[in-house]
Amino acid sequence: MTNLDAVEGLDAVTRSLARRTPEQLAALLTRHAEPLARRPAPTELRGLAQALWSYETLHHLVLHLDHPRLQVLATTARISQERAGRDAPGPAAPAPGADYQSLMAHRLSFAHLATEPVPPEDVYAALGAAAPGPARSAAESALRHLCDDGLAAPAEDGTIVVPPRAPQLLAAYDLGPFLAHAPQPAPDDTAPGAPAATVPPTSPHDESRAAAATLAATVDRLLAALATQPAALRKSGGLAVREIKRLAKAAGATEPHTRLLLDLALAADLIALTRSPSGITALPTGAYDDWLARPPGARLAPLLAAWSGLWDIPTHTPAGETPTALVRGHDRHAPALRHALLAALAAVPLEGGTPLPPLPFTEPPRQETGTRTPWEDLLGAADWHRPLAVTRQPMAGERAAHTLHEAACLGLVAHGTLTPSAGRCSPTRAPSTSRWAICSRRSSNRPTSRPT
């Protein structure tokens, strides 16, 4: 069964890709390297278009869309779906008791797909951005970014086509009203009558330098302990708690921070997992010697790049689970969560930050009706940068708190704001207005492959 409109949508994407220079195509492939690496490598532009619009690729890419781009994509997909259902009604619903195949065939019928092209003006009107102004500019910019990323494409008549299965990904999310700009996190002293904020004894710059030196020395001790006595992984994968305790004592670090540093060292190729007849062991690689020869600041760079793309929050262990390290991460929301939190903190003045919530994390008490805590303001601002990766995920507060404490351990955050070290590292796809730049590393945009 063929849907002509869906085929025409792929034609529009293919034509859009054909108009790009080799450099622009290379940049597109770099931005989407992680999800595209999970599929057979396309050998032609048509295959690349199909890979970009596959459900598996979209499932990853929508996590890295900010609020305006996600709103434009979701709105375009909804309008397209509604028009497709009106113009070509789908088959009748299966009878009660129908088998699974019948139910899924109906669910995936073409009437449920976004296959109709949509004029951009209809999208802007639906978002309340029909008139010139900040909202209209933000919506137009978001649409251009979606087209640049291959998540939308202009048809020959000027209308816009989007991936047919986008509604199935986004229909369940209530994204609220269209916001052209990110909300600003509020400092603690914004409430009327609040006492004056205490001036921190050290500056974020001092904290950043101290964290870099401490981190370099701690990782040095950790890797030296591994070189002296390689750590054996469990048969089920990961380090046993007793091994983590041993390495934490040798490194002079807490067990959560030791798990973090082990995972970062593995992702930064400072540790290798070696298989032998007796099992899998972890020990330093040859890159460790080169790393030792660098100054503390340069030692920090590969660890920050590794952290930016790590599919895990190593210091966070949900209740009921056993803490471990050196296992393959499966938390694909973690990189987007990091980006959202750091991007939100980028708007906080150096003197206007608030302390991080203590660990173990407990939700701060709510303030009077109609007001929000600084923590809620921070998560609300982070939501704008990555709407699907922050508060819409389970244990949002815990995950965010542990992520920020990891950032503080790495010298990226101090006194509730970003430090100068944050200019060295960010997860991929940072907005150009941020105070921090994009790290480039071979493995920073994909989960590290680890034997288990």
XYZ file of C-alpha atoms in Angstrom, residues 21 32 37 65 85 102 124 138 143 160 174 201 220 226 254 291 306 308-310 312 378 430 439:
24
model
C 26.871 22.013 -0.414
C 22.828 13.784 13.716
C 24.952 5.626 13.317
C 14.692 20.569 20.117
C -7.637 12.640 8.055
C -5.472 -5.346 13.351
C 2.204 30.921 12.604
C 11.011 33.199 16.787
C 11.124 26.743 11.049
C 6.003 22.808 4.496
C 1.049 19.581 26.151
C 33.901 34.024 49.743
C 45.409 10.838 38.524
C 43.844 1.038 38.465
C 33.258 9.899 47.439
C 47.097 12.960 29.701
C 32.996 12.935 27.606
C 28.589 16.234 27.565
C 27.502 13.133 25.650
C 27.342 10.491 28.385
C 23.920 8.272 32.061
C 15.442 26.998 37.086
C 24.065 24.670 21.999
C 33.085 20.814 22.502
